[in-house]
Amino acid sequence: MSNIYSSLILQKLVFDEIRFERKGFKNENELKFDLKVQIGEGEDDTYRVMLILNGTKQDEYDIIIRISGFFKIDHKDELENKMAQDLINRNAVAILMPYLRSELTLITAQPETDSVILPAFNINNMFEK
């Protein structure tokens, strides 16, 4: 039964920044955004994985959401280096994505704003590019 648990452990999850700046009223423009991933290794084999969404809906609002997950890999010394990197690069991002998606929907579900629901992303394709 112990082999069904992931070696990747989410220790903490925090929103570092949530910013919504109104520029005008509801309009038909499309939200244009880019999504960045930053990964850093800290002390005690702890990894900080950050997702940063910067978006603009022209003449309506600008939005920034920055979320950090702090992860540890259990029994890292028993894993191949590539497998450990894949756990951080792909799985950690996949774990954080629903929180980012939910916050974007929540913050855009306000009066005079159309609620935005991010589409599902293929995390593997993101890292291959």
A tleap script that builds the chain and sets N, CA, C and O, in Angstrom:
source leaprc.protein.ff14SB
mol = sequence {
  NMET SER ASN ILE TYR SER SER LEU ILE LEU
  GLN LYS LEU VAL PHE ASP GLU ILE ARG PHE
  GLU ARG LYS GLY PHE LYS ASN GLU ASN GLU
  LEU LYS PHE ASP LEU LYS VAL GLN ILE GLY
  GLU GLY GLU ASP ASP THR TYR ARG VAL MET
  LEU ILE LEU ASN GLY THR LYS GLN ASP GLU
  TYR ASP ILE ILE ILE ARG ILE SER GLY PHE
  PHE LYS ILE ASP HIE LYS ASP GLU LEU GLU
  ASN LYS MET ALA GLN ASP LEU ILE ASN ARG
  ASN ALA VAL ALA ILE LEU MET PRO TYR LEU
  ARG SER GLU LEU THR LEU ILE THR ALA GLN
  PRO GLU THR ASP SER VAL ILE LEU PRO ALA
  PHE ASN ILE ASN ASN MET PHE GLU CLYS
}
set mol.1.N position { 0.816 -1.199 0.000 }
set mol.1.CA position { 0.000 0.000 0.000 }
set mol.1.C position { 0.859 1.263 0.000 }
set mol.1.O position { 0.412 2.301 -0.488 }
set mol.2.N position { 2.071 1.202 0.530 }
set mol.2.CA position { 2.909 2.398 0.618 }
set mol.2.C position { 3.376 2.888 -0.753 }
set mol.2.O position { 3.790 4.041 -0.872 }
set mol.3.N position { 3.322 2.064 -1.773 }
set mol.3.CA position { 3.804 2.479 -3.087 }
set mol.3.C position { 2.789 3.322 -3.865 }
set mol.3.O position { 3.079 3.722 -4.992 }
set mol.4.N position { 1.614 3.602 -3.305 }
set mol.4.CA position { 0.647 4.441 -4.007 }
set mol.4.C position { 0.819 5.920 -3.683 }
set mol.4.O position { 0.191 6.760 -4.328 }
set mol.5.N position { 1.637 6.254 -2.719 }
set mol.5.CA position { 1.833 7.638 -2.322 }
set mol.5.C position { 2.930 8.277 -3.161 }
set mol.5.O position { 3.914 7.629 -3.517 }
set mol.6.N position { 2.751 9.538 -3.465 }
set mol.6.CA position { 3.738 10.266 -4.252 }
set mol.6.C position { 4.921 10.660 -3.384 }
set mol.6.O position { 4.778 10.902 -2.186 }
set mol.7.N position { 6.069 10.719 -3.996 }
set mol.7.CA position { 7.265 11.209 -3.306 }
set mol.7.C position { 7.251 12.727 -3.177 }
set mol.7.O position { 7.994 13.294 -2.376 }
set mol.8.N position { 6.405 13.385 -3.969 }
set mol.8.CA position { 6.315 14.840 -3.958 }
set mol.8.C position { 5.346 15.281 -2.869 }
set mol.8.O position { 4.182 14.882 -2.860 }
set mol.9.N position { 5.840 16.106 -1.954 }
set mol.9.CA position { 5.032 16.539 -0.816 }
set mol.9.C position { 4.883 18.060 -0.859 }
set mol.9.O position { 5.873 18.791 -0.852 }
set mol.10.N position { 3.646 18.519 -0.903 }
set mol.10.CA position { 3.355 19.948 -0.827 }
set mol.10.C position { 3.359 20.341 0.643 }
set mol.10.O position { 2.515 19.890 1.417 }
set mol.11.N position { 4.316 21.186 1.025 }
set mol.11.CA position { 4.421 21.603 2.415 }
set mol.11.C position { 3.607 22.856 2.703 }
set mol.11.O position { 2.934 22.942 3.730 }
set mol.12.N position { 3.667 23.817 1.807 }
set mol.12.CA position { 2.934 25.077 1.975 }
set mol.12.C position { 2.512 25.582 0.615 }
set mol.12.O position { 3.162 25.322 -0.397 }
set mol.13.N position { 1.408 26.311 0.612 }
set mol.13.CA position { 0.912 26.950 -0.595 }
set mol.13.C position { 0.449 28.348 -0.187 }
set mol.13.O position { -0.346 28.497 0.741 }
set mol.14.N position { 0.952 29.372 -0.884 }
set mol.14.CA position { 0.576 30.745 -0.562 }
set mol.14.C position { 0.377 31.552 -1.843 }
set mol.14.O position { 0.999 31.287 -2.871 }
set mol.15.N position { -0.504 32.539 -1.752 }
set mol.15.CA position { -0.623 33.527 -2.812 }
set mol.15.C position { 0.301 34.674 -2.426 }
set mol.15.O position { 0.107 35.304 -1.387 }
set mol.16.N position { 1.302 34.949 -3.253 }
set mol.16.CA position { 2.259 36.013 -2.995 }
set mol.16.C position { 1.708 37.368 -3.411 }
set mol.16.O position { 1.999 38.392 -2.793 }
set mol.17.N position { 0.906 37.355 -4.472 }
set mol.17.CA position { 0.365 38.613 -4.990 }
set mol.17.C position { -0.934 38.329 -5.720 }
set mol.17.O position { -1.034 37.397 -6.519 }
set mol.18.N position { -1.925 39.155 -5.424 }
set mol.18.CA position { -3.190 39.130 -6.158 }
set mol.18.C position { -3.524 40.601 -6.420 }
set mol.18.O position { -3.795 41.361 -5.490 }
set mol.19.N position { -3.500 40.986 -7.687 }
set mol.19.CA position { -3.757 42.385 -8.008 }
set mol.19.C position { -4.759 42.477 -9.158 }
set mol.19.O position { -4.620 41.814 -10.185 }
set mol.20.N position { -5.763 43.311 -8.954 }
set mol.20.CA position { -6.770 43.584 -9.969 }
set mol.20.C position { -6.892 45.093 -10.079 }
set mol.20.O position { -7.255 45.765 -9.114 }
set mol.21.N position { -6.588 45.623 -11.253 }
set mol.21.CA position { -6.669 47.067 -11.442 }
set mol.21.C position { -7.681 47.380 -12.538 }
set mol.21.O position { -7.479 47.051 -13.707 }
set mol.22.N position { -8.759 48.014 -12.138 }
set mol.22.CA position { -9.832 48.380 -13.070 }
set mol.22.C position { -9.352 49.503 -13.984 }
set mol.22.O position { -8.789 50.493 -13.518 }
set mol.23.N position { -9.579 49.343 -15.288 }
set mol.23.CA position { -9.216 50.361 -16.282 }
set mol.23.C position { -10.451 50.969 -16.946 }
set mol.23.O position { -10.397 52.079 -17.475 }
set mol.24.N position { -11.555 50.238 -16.913 }
set mol.24.CA position { -12.781 50.695 -17.560 }
set mol.24.C position { -13.895 49.717 -17.262 }
set mol.24.O position { -13.819 48.942 -16.308 }
set mol.25.N position { -14.919 49.757 -18.073 }
set mol.25.CA position { -16.092 48.913 -17.841 }
set mol.25.C position { -16.070 47.673 -18.733 }
set mol.25.O position { -15.276 47.562 -19.667 }
set mol.26.N position { -16.959 46.758 -18.413 }
set mol.26.CA position { -17.112 45.492 -19.133 }
set mol.26.C position { -17.168 45.752 -20.633 }
set mol.26.O position { -17.876 46.648 -21.093 }
set mol.27.N position { -16.410 44.954 -21.391 }
set mol.27.CA position { -16.389 45.106 -22.845 }
set mol.27.C position { -16.189 43.747 -23.500 }
set mol.27.O position { -16.101 42.726 -22.819 }
set mol.28.N position { -16.119 43.743 -24.789 }
set mol.28.CA position { -16.005 42.496 -25.553 }
set mol.28.C position { -14.556 42.090 -25.833 }
set mol.28.O position { -14.323 41.080 -26.497 }
set mol.29.N position { -13.588 42.851 -25.343 }
set mol.29.CA position { -12.189 42.488 -25.571 }
set mol.29.C position { -11.865 41.173 -24.882 }
set mol.29.O position { -12.497 40.791 -23.897 }
set mol.30.N position { -10.881 40.501 -25.415 }
set mol.30.CA position { -10.461 39.202 -24.880 }
set mol.30.C position { -9.358 39.407 -23.839 }
set mol.30.O position { -8.493 40.267 -24.000 }
set mol.31.N position { -9.400 38.613 -22.779 }
set mol.31.CA position { -8.317 38.632 -21.797 }
set mol.31.C position { -7.095 38.001 -22.443 }
set mol.31.O position { -7.136 36.856 -22.893 }
set mol.32.N position { -6.008 38.758 -22.484 }
set mol.32.CA position { -4.747 38.231 -22.991 }
set mol.32.C position { -3.833 38.076 -21.790 }
set mol.32.O position { -3.694 38.992 -20.980 }
set mol.33.N position { -3.211 36.908 -21.680 }
set mol.33.CA position { -2.377 36.657 -20.515 }
set mol.33.C position { -1.168 35.817 -20.892 }
set mol.33.O position { -1.145 35.134 -21.916 }
set mol.34.N position { -0.174 35.893 -20.035 }
set mol.34.CA position { 0.912 34.939 -20.150 }
set mol.34.C position { 1.121 34.308 -18.780 }
set mol.34.O position { 0.852 34.907 -17.738 }
set mol.35.N position { 1.599 33.104 -18.825 }
set mol.35.CA position { 1.789 32.311 -17.620 }
set mol.35.C position { 3.250 31.909 -17.555 }
set mol.35.O position { 3.790 31.314 -18.487 }
set mol.36.N position { 3.882 32.246 -16.434 }
set mol.36.CA position { 5.293 31.902 -16.252 }
set mol.36.C position { 5.425 30.948 -15.076 }
set mol.36.O position { 4.630 30.965 -14.136 }
set mol.37.N position { 6.448 30.122 -15.159 }
set mol.37.CA position { 6.785 29.196 -14.083 }
set mol.37.C position { 8.212 29.492 -13.652 }
set mol.37.O position { 9.116 29.581 -14.483 }
set mol.38.N position { 8.407 29.644 -12.352 }
set mol.38.CA position { 9.748 29.808 -11.804 }
set mol.38.C position { 9.959 28.720 -10.761 }
set mol.38.O position { 9.096 28.476 -9.918 }
set mol.39.N position { 11.107 28.076 -10.827 }
set mol.39.CA position { 11.417 26.989 -9.899 }
set mol.39.C position { 12.774 27.257 -9.282 }
set mol.39.O position { 13.757 27.515 -9.976 }
set mol.40.N position { 12.804 27.189 -7.966 }
set mol.40.CA position { 14.062 27.388 -7.268 }
set mol.40.C position { 14.222 26.350 -6.174 }
set mol.40.O position { 13.243 25.886 -5.589 }
set mol.41.N position { 15.471 25.990 -5.904 }
set mol.41.CA position { 15.752 25.027 -4.845 }
set mol.41.C position { 16.335 25.773 -3.665 }
set mol.41.O position { 17.279 26.550 -3.806 }
set mol.42.N position { 15.759 25.526 -2.499 }
set mol.42.CA position { 16.216 26.188 -1.288 }
set mol.42.C position { 16.941 25.232 -0.360 }
set mol.42.O position { 17.450 24.190 -0.774 }
set mol.43.N position { 16.972 25.609 0.883 }
set mol.43.CA position { 17.626 24.785 1.897 }
set mol.43.C position { 16.839 23.495 2.125 }
set mol.43.O position { 15.646 23.413 1.833 }
set mol.44.N position { 17.526 22.513 2.644 }
set mol.44.CA position { 16.903 21.242 3.033 }
set mol.44.C position { 16.152 20.574 1.890 }
set mol.44.O position { 15.125 19.935 2.123 }
set mol.45.N position { 16.644 20.708 0.654 }
set mol.45.CA position { 15.997 20.089 -0.514 }
set mol.45.C position { 14.544 20.514 -0.677 }
set mol.45.O position { 13.716 19.736 -1.151 }
set mol.46.N position { 14.238 21.730 -0.291 }
set mol.46.CA position { 12.898 22.272 -0.489 }
set mol.46.C position { 12.888 23.057 -1.793 }
set mol.46.O position { 13.813 23.821 -2.070 }
set mol.47.N position { 11.847 22.871 -2.589 }
set mol.47.CA position { 11.715 23.570 -3.856 }
set mol.47.C position { 10.569 24.563 -3.751 }
set mol.47.O position { 9.519 24.263 -3.183 }
set mol.48.N position { 10.787 25.756 -4.310 }
set mol.48.CA position { 9.716 26.748 -4.421 }
set mol.48.C position { 9.324 26.804 -5.882 }
set mol.48.O position { 10.138 27.124 -6.748 }
set mol.49.N position { 8.061 26.486 -6.144 }
set mol.49.CA position { 7.528 26.528 -7.497 }
set mol.49.C position { 6.521 27.670 -7.540 }
set mol.49.O position { 5.560 27.695 -6.771 }
set mol.50.N position { 6.752 28.610 -8.441 }
set mol.50.CA position { 5.899 29.786 -8.523 }
set mol.50.C position { 5.234 29.855 -9.892 }
set mol.50.O position { 5.893 29.703 -10.921 }
set mol.51.N position { 3.926 30.084 -9.897 }
set mol.51.CA position { 3.180 30.353 -11.119 }
set mol.51.C position { 2.818 31.831 -11.104 }
set mol.51.O position { 2.329 32.349 -10.100 }
set mol.52.N position { 3.058 32.497 -12.210 }
set mol.52.CA position { 2.766 33.929 -12.310 }
set mol.52.C position { 1.893 34.156 -13.544 }
set mol.52.O position { 2.306 33.891 -14.673 }
set mol.53.N position { 0.692 34.646 -13.306 }
set mol.53.CA position { -0.216 34.979 -14.393 }
set mol.53.C position { -0.298 36.501 -14.478 }
set mol.53.O position { -0.675 37.165 -13.512 }
set mol.54.N position { 0.058 37.046 -15.637 }
set mol.54.CA position { -0.092 38.472 -15.938 }
set mol.54.C position { -1.107 38.577 -17.061 }
set mol.54.O position { -0.932 37.977 -18.122 }
set mol.55.N position { -2.174 39.344 -16.828 }
set mol.55.CA position { -3.193 39.453 -17.855 }
set mol.55.C position { -3.703 40.868 -18.024 }
set mol.55.O position { -3.655 41.688 -17.107 }
set mol.56.N position { -4.192 41.128 -19.224 }
set mol.56.CA position { -4.794 42.418 -19.550 }
set mol.56.C position { -6.035 42.175 -20.389 }
set mol.56.O position { -6.001 41.465 -21.393 }
set mol.57.N position { -7.107 42.770 -19.962 }
set mol.57.CA position { -8.310 42.855 -20.798 }
set mol.57.C position { -8.415 44.327 -21.160 }
set mol.57.O position { -8.824 45.156 -20.348 }
set mol.58.N position { -8.038 44.634 -22.389 }
set mol.58.CA position { -7.878 46.015 -22.828 }
set mol.58.C position { -9.096 46.862 -22.489 }
set mol.58.O position { -10.241 46.472 -22.720 }
set mol.59.N position { -8.813 48.025 -21.939 }
set mol.59.CA position { -9.829 49.015 -21.558 }
set mol.59.C position { -10.773 48.525 -20.454 }
set mol.59.O position { -11.809 49.142 -20.205 }
set mol.60.N position { -10.410 47.392 -19.779 }
set mol.60.CA position { -11.250 46.914 -18.678 }
set mol.60.C position { -10.435 46.690 -17.402 }
set mol.60.O position { -10.741 47.287 -16.370 }
set mol.61.N position { -9.399 45.837 -17.454 }
set mol.61.CA position { -8.596 45.607 -16.249 }
set mol.61.C position { -7.252 44.966 -16.578 }
set mol.61.O position { -7.044 44.403 -17.652 }
set mol.62.N position { -6.357 45.078 -15.609 }
set mol.62.CA position { -5.097 44.337 -15.581 }
set mol.62.C position { -5.142 43.448 -14.352 }
set mol.62.O position { -5.716 43.817 -13.327 }
set mol.63.N position { -4.538 42.285 -14.457 }
set mol.63.CA position { -4.570 41.336 -13.347 }
set mol.63.C position { -3.215 40.640 -13.208 }
set mol.63.O position { -2.561 40.311 -14.197 }
set mol.64.N position { -2.823 40.431 -11.980 }
set mol.64.CA position { -1.622 39.649 -11.680 }
set mol.64.C position { -1.971 38.696 -10.545 }
set mol.64.O position { -2.534 39.098 -9.527 }
set mol.65.N position { -1.629 37.438 -10.737 }
set mol.65.CA position { -1.776 36.443 -9.666 }
set mol.65.C position { -0.454 35.687 -9.596 }
set mol.65.O position { 0.028 35.149 -10.593 }
set mol.66.N position { 0.114 35.661 -8.408 }
set mol.66.CA position { 1.378 34.956 -8.185 }
set mol.66.C position { 1.169 33.999 -7.013 }
set mol.66.O position { 0.825 34.414 -5.906 }
set mol.67.N position { 1.381 32.727 -7.277 }
set mol.67.CA position { 1.181 31.682 -6.269 }
set mol.67.C position { 2.468 30.873 -6.132 }
set mol.67.O position { 3.134 30.569 -7.122 }
set mol.68.N position { 2.806 30.531 -4.885 }
set mol.68.CA position { 3.990 29.719 -4.629 }
set mol.68.C position { 3.608 28.453 -3.877 }
set mol.68.O position { 2.816 28.479 -2.935 }
set mol.69.N position { 4.188 27.359 -4.316 }
set mol.69.CA position { 4.075 26.101 -3.598 }
set mol.69.C position { 5.466 25.692 -3.146 }
set mol.69.O position { 6.429 25.776 -3.909 }
set mol.70.N position { 5.563 25.254 -1.915 }
set mol.70.CA position { 6.837 24.803 -1.358 }
set mol.70.C position { 6.769 23.291 -1.231 }
set mol.70.O position { 5.945 22.751 -0.493 }
set mol.71.N position { 7.641 22.622 -1.957 }
set mol.71.CA position { 7.596 21.168 -2.093 }
set mol.71.C position { 8.872 20.520 -1.580 }
set mol.71.O position { 9.950 21.115 -1.576 }
set mol.72.N position { 8.709 19.296 -1.156 }
set mol.72.CA position { 9.842 18.465 -0.765 }
set mol.72.C position { 9.659 17.121 -1.479 }
set mol.72.O position { 8.532 16.678 -1.702 }
set mol.73.N position { 10.757 16.490 -1.828 }
set mol.73.CA position { 10.695 15.165 -2.441 }
set mol.73.C position { 11.161 14.162 -1.400 }
set mol.73.O position { 12.312 14.178 -0.965 }
set mol.74.N position { 10.249 13.299 -1.015 }
set mol.74.CA position { 10.541 12.262 -0.032 }
set mol.74.C position { 11.433 11.202 -0.673 }
set mol.74.O position { 11.172 10.778 -1.799 }
set mol.75.N position { 12.451 10.783 0.005 }
set mol.75.CA position { 13.392 9.763 -0.478 }
set mol.75.C position { 14.018 10.166 -1.812 }
set mol.75.O position { 14.176 9.338 -2.709 }
set mol.76.N position { 14.374 11.460 -1.931 }
set mol.76.CA position { 14.955 11.981 -3.168 }
set mol.76.C position { 16.205 11.215 -3.578 }
set mol.76.O position { 16.448 11.009 -4.767 }
set mol.77.N position { 16.993 10.795 -2.604 }
set mol.77.CA position { 18.241 10.084 -2.899 }
set mol.77.C position { 18.007 8.731 -3.568 }
set mol.77.O position { 18.929 8.146 -4.136 }
set mol.78.N position { 16.775 8.238 -3.498 }
set mol.78.CA position { 16.449 6.954 -4.121 }
set mol.78.C position { 15.933 7.116 -5.553 }
set mol.78.O position { 15.730 6.126 -6.256 }
set mol.79.N position { 15.722 8.365 -5.983 }
set mol.79.CA position { 15.177 8.629 -7.313 }
set mol.79.C position { 16.282 9.052 -8.270 }
set mol.79.O position { 17.278 9.650 -7.864 }
set mol.80.N position { 16.092 8.737 -9.530 }
set mol.80.CA position { 16.995 9.252 -10.553 }
set mol.80.C position { 16.803 10.758 -10.624 }
set mol.80.O position { 15.709 11.257 -10.359 }
set mol.81.N position { 17.848 11.480 -10.978 }
set mol.81.CA position { 17.787 12.935 -11.033 }
set mol.81.C position { 16.693 13.430 -11.978 }
set mol.81.O position { 15.979 14.380 -11.660 }
set mol.82.N position { 16.562 12.782 -13.144 }
set mol.82.CA position { 15.533 13.188 -14.112 }
set mol.82.C position { 14.135 13.007 -13.532 }
set mol.82.O position { 13.267 13.855 -13.739 }
set mol.83.N position { 13.909 11.920 -12.813 }
set mol.83.CA position { 12.597 11.676 -12.227 }
set mol.83.C position { 12.284 12.743 -11.169 }
set mol.83.O position { 11.157 13.231 -11.092 }
set mol.84.N position { 13.271 13.097 -10.368 }
set mol.84.CA position { 13.074 14.140 -9.354 }
set mol.84.C position { 12.751 15.473 -10.032 }
set mol.84.O position { 11.860 16.194 -9.583 }
set mol.85.N position { 13.464 15.806 -11.105 }
set mol.85.CA position { 13.183 17.054 -11.821 }
set mol.85.C position { 11.799 17.046 -12.447 }
set mol.85.O position { 11.105 18.062 -12.425 }
set mol.86.N position { 11.390 15.915 -13.005 }
set mol.86.CA position { 10.048 15.815 -13.589 }
set mol.86.C position { 8.965 15.996 -12.524 }
set mol.86.O position { 7.938 16.625 -12.777 }
set mol.87.N position { 9.200 15.444 -11.334 }
set mol.87.CA position { 8.235 15.628 -10.250 }
set mol.87.C position { 8.045 17.110 -9.951 }
set mol.87.O position { 6.918 17.577 -9.792 }
set mol.88.N position { 9.141 17.840 -9.876 }
set mol.88.CA position { 9.059 19.271 -9.589 }
set mol.88.C position { 8.503 20.035 -10.785 }
set mol.88.O position { 7.568 20.822 -10.641 }
set mol.89.N position { 9.069 19.809 -11.949 }
set mol.89.CA position { 8.668 20.580 -13.131 }
set mol.89.C position { 7.220 20.345 -13.531 }
set mol.89.O position { 6.486 21.298 -13.794 }
set mol.90.N position { 6.816 19.121 -13.579 }
set mol.90.CA position { 5.488 18.827 -14.103 }
set mol.90.C position { 4.437 18.657 -13.000 }
set mol.90.O position { 3.396 19.314 -13.019 }
set mol.91.N position { 4.711 17.794 -12.066 }
set mol.91.CA position { 3.698 17.481 -11.061 }
set mol.91.C position { 3.414 18.647 -10.130 }
set mol.91.O position { 2.259 18.901 -9.788 }
set mol.92.N position { 4.462 19.362 -9.715 }
set mol.92.CA position { 4.242 20.501 -8.818 }
set mol.92.C position { 3.412 21.575 -9.522 }
set mol.92.O position { 2.509 22.155 -8.919 }
set mol.93.N position { 3.709 21.838 -10.779 }
set mol.93.CA position { 2.929 22.817 -11.542 }
set mol.93.C position { 1.485 22.348 -11.679 }
set mol.93.O position { 0.558 23.144 -11.533 }
set mol.94.N position { 1.291 21.077 -11.956 }
set mol.94.CA position { -0.063 20.530 -12.080 }
set mol.94.C position { -0.838 20.641 -10.759 }
set mol.94.O position { -2.053 20.839 -10.770 }
set mol.95.N position { -0.149 20.516 -9.634 }
set mol.95.CA position { -0.800 20.643 -8.332 }
set mol.95.C position { -1.225 22.088 -8.083 }
set mol.95.O position { -2.295 22.325 -7.521 }
set mol.96.N position { -0.412 23.050 -8.487 }
set mol.96.CA position { -0.712 24.467 -8.244 }
set mol.96.C position { -1.765 25.039 -9.197 }
set mol.96.O position { -2.486 25.971 -8.842 }
set mol.97.N position { -1.850 24.489 -10.385 }
set mol.97.CA position { -2.707 25.058 -11.424 }
set mol.97.C position { -4.177 25.231 -11.007 }
set mol.97.O position { -4.747 26.282 -11.299 }
set mol.98.N position { -4.818 24.266 -10.346 }
set mol.98.CA position { -6.225 24.476 -9.966 }
set mol.98.C position { -6.419 25.656 -9.004 }
set mol.98.O position { -7.456 26.319 -9.044 }
set mol.99.N position { -5.444 25.918 -8.154 }
set mol.99.CA position { -5.550 27.049 -7.239 }
set mol.99.C position { -5.474 28.368 -8.006 }
set mol.99.O position { -6.219 29.304 -7.715 }
set mol.100.N position { -4.578 28.438 -8.980 }
set mol.100.CA position { -4.469 29.622 -9.825 }
set mol.100.C position { -5.748 29.825 -10.630 }
set mol.100.O position { -6.278 30.934 -10.708 }
set mol.101.N position { -6.227 28.756 -11.217 }
set mol.101.CA position { -7.448 28.808 -12.033 }
set mol.101.C position { -8.631 29.291 -11.190 }
set mol.101.O position { -9.407 30.137 -11.632 }
set mol.102.N position { -8.763 28.759 -9.994 }
set mol.102.CA position { -9.858 29.125 -9.105 }
set mol.102.C position { -9.785 30.595 -8.688 }
set mol.102.O position { -10.802 31.288 -8.667 }
set mol.103.N position { -8.595 31.063 -8.360 }
set mol.103.CA position { -8.437 32.471 -7.943 }
set mol.103.C position { -8.771 33.420 -9.084 }
set mol.103.O position { -9.407 34.449 -8.859 }
set mol.104.N position { -8.355 33.095 -10.305 }
set mol.104.CA position { -8.689 33.934 -11.455 }
set mol.104.C position { -10.198 33.999 -11.651 }
set mol.104.O position { -10.745 35.071 -11.911 }
set mol.105.N position { -10.865 32.876 -11.530 }
set mol.105.CA position { -12.317 32.850 -11.690 }
set mol.105.C position { -12.986 33.669 -10.591 }
set mol.105.O position { -13.917 34.430 -10.854 }
set mol.106.N position { -12.513 33.509 -9.379 }
set mol.106.CA position { -13.090 34.240 -8.246 }
set mol.106.C position { -12.917 35.750 -8.398 }
set mol.106.O position { -13.866 36.506 -8.190 }
set mol.107.N position { -11.743 36.180 -8.749 }
set mol.107.CA position { -11.478 37.617 -8.818 }
set mol.107.C position { -12.156 38.284 -10.013 }
set mol.107.O position { -12.413 39.487 -9.988 }
set mol.108.N position { -12.445 37.512 -11.054 }
set mol.108.CA position { -13.131 38.090 -12.212 }
set mol.108.C position { -14.647 37.905 -12.142 }
set mol.108.O position { -15.359 38.338 -13.048 }
set mol.109.N position { -15.146 37.278 -11.094 }
set mol.109.CA position { -16.596 37.090 -10.921 }
set mol.109.C position { -17.164 38.257 -10.110 }
set mol.109.O position { -17.827 38.060 -9.091 }
set mol.110.N position { -16.893 39.457 -10.579 }
set mol.110.CA position { -17.309 40.678 -9.893 }
set mol.110.C position { -18.295 41.441 -10.773 }
set mol.110.O position { -18.409 41.161 -11.966 }
set mol.111.N position { -19.009 42.404 -10.186 }
set mol.111.CA position { -19.918 43.219 -11.008 }
set mol.111.C position { -19.159 43.907 -12.148 }
set mol.111.O position { -18.028 44.360 -11.972 }
set mol.112.N position { -19.782 43.975 -13.285 }
set mol.112.CA position { -19.229 44.612 -14.483 }
set mol.112.C position { -17.966 43.935 -15.009 }
set mol.112.O position { -17.115 44.580 -15.622 }
set mol.113.N position { -17.853 42.625 -14.764 }
set mol.113.CA position { -16.731 41.839 -15.275 }
set mol.113.C position { -17.250 40.448 -15.624 }
set mol.113.O position { -18.022 39.860 -14.866 }
set mol.114.N position { -16.830 39.929 -16.760 }
set mol.114.CA position { -17.172 38.548 -17.112 }
set mol.114.C position { -16.202 37.607 -16.412 }
set mol.114.O position { -14.989 37.812 -16.461 }
set mol.115.N position { -16.724 36.592 -15.772 }
set mol.115.CA position { -15.901 35.616 -15.077 }
set mol.115.C position { -15.051 34.837 -16.083 }
set mol.115.O position { -15.537 34.424 -17.136 }
set mol.116.N position { -13.790 34.649 -15.744 }
set mol.116.CA position { -12.843 33.961 -16.627 }
set mol.116.C position { -12.518 32.600 -16.042 }
set mol.116.O position { -12.207 32.480 -14.857 }
set mol.117.N position { -12.590 31.593 -16.865 }
set mol.117.CA position { -12.191 30.240 -16.477 }
set mol.117.C position { -11.066 29.821 -17.408 }
set mol.117.O position { -11.254 29.674 -18.615 }
set mol.118.N position { -9.893 29.633 -16.818 }
set mol.118.CA position { -8.755 29.200 -17.627 }
set mol.118.C position { -9.012 27.816 -18.206 }
set mol.118.O position { -9.585 26.959 -17.533 }
set mol.119.N position { -8.599 27.594 -19.433 }
set mol.119.CA position { -8.728 26.247 -19.999 }
set mol.119.C position { -7.738 25.305 -19.328 }
set mol.119.O position { -6.807 25.748 -18.655 }
set mol.120.N position { -7.938 24.030 -19.509 }
set mol.120.CA position { -6.964 23.049 -19.025 }
set mol.120.C position { -5.700 23.188 -19.863 }
set mol.120.O position { -5.765 23.412 -21.072 }
set mol.121.N position { -4.558 23.053 -19.213 }
set mol.121.CA position { -3.274 23.157 -19.897 }
set mol.121.C position { -2.613 21.794 -19.928 }
set mol.121.O position { -2.752 21.004 -18.994 }
set mol.122.N position { -1.896 21.523 -21.001 }
set mol.122.CA position { -1.081 20.329 -21.076 }
set mol.122.C position { 0.288 20.696 -20.510 }
set mol.122.O position { 1.115 21.294 -21.199 }
set mol.123.N position { 0.516 20.334 -19.259 }
set mol.123.CA position { 1.739 20.698 -18.562 }
set mol.123.C position { 2.971 20.135 -19.281 }
set mol.123.O position { 3.996 20.809 -19.377 }
set mol.124.N position { 2.871 18.912 -19.782 }
set mol.124.CA position { 3.994 18.304 -20.489 }
set mol.124.C position { 4.405 19.136 -21.699 }
set mol.124.O position { 5.593 19.342 -21.947 }
set mol.125.N position { 3.414 19.612 -22.451 }
set mol.125.CA position { 3.719 20.444 -23.627 }
set mol.125.C position { 4.341 21.768 -23.230 }
set mol.125.O position { 5.208 22.282 -23.936 }
set mol.126.N position { 3.907 22.330 -22.100 }
set mol.126.CA position { 4.482 23.599 -21.637 }
set mol.126.C position { 5.980 23.459 -21.430 }
set mol.126.O position { 6.739 24.356 -21.796 }
set mol.127.N position { 6.419 22.349 -20.849 }
set mol.127.CA position { 7.828 22.179 -20.538 }
set mol.127.C position { 8.638 21.734 -21.746 }
set mol.127.O position { 9.851 21.944 -21.790 }
set mol.128.N position { 7.984 21.122 -22.725 }
set mol.128.CA position { 8.702 20.742 -23.941 }
set mol.128.C position { 9.020 21.964 -24.786 }
set mol.128.O position { 9.991 21.960 -25.542 }
set mol.129.N position { 8.209 23.010 -24.664 }
set mol.129.CA position { 8.453 24.242 -25.415 }
set mol.129.C position { 9.347 25.109 -24.599 }
set mol.129.O position { 9.696 26.210 -25.025 }
savepdb mol mol.pdb
quit
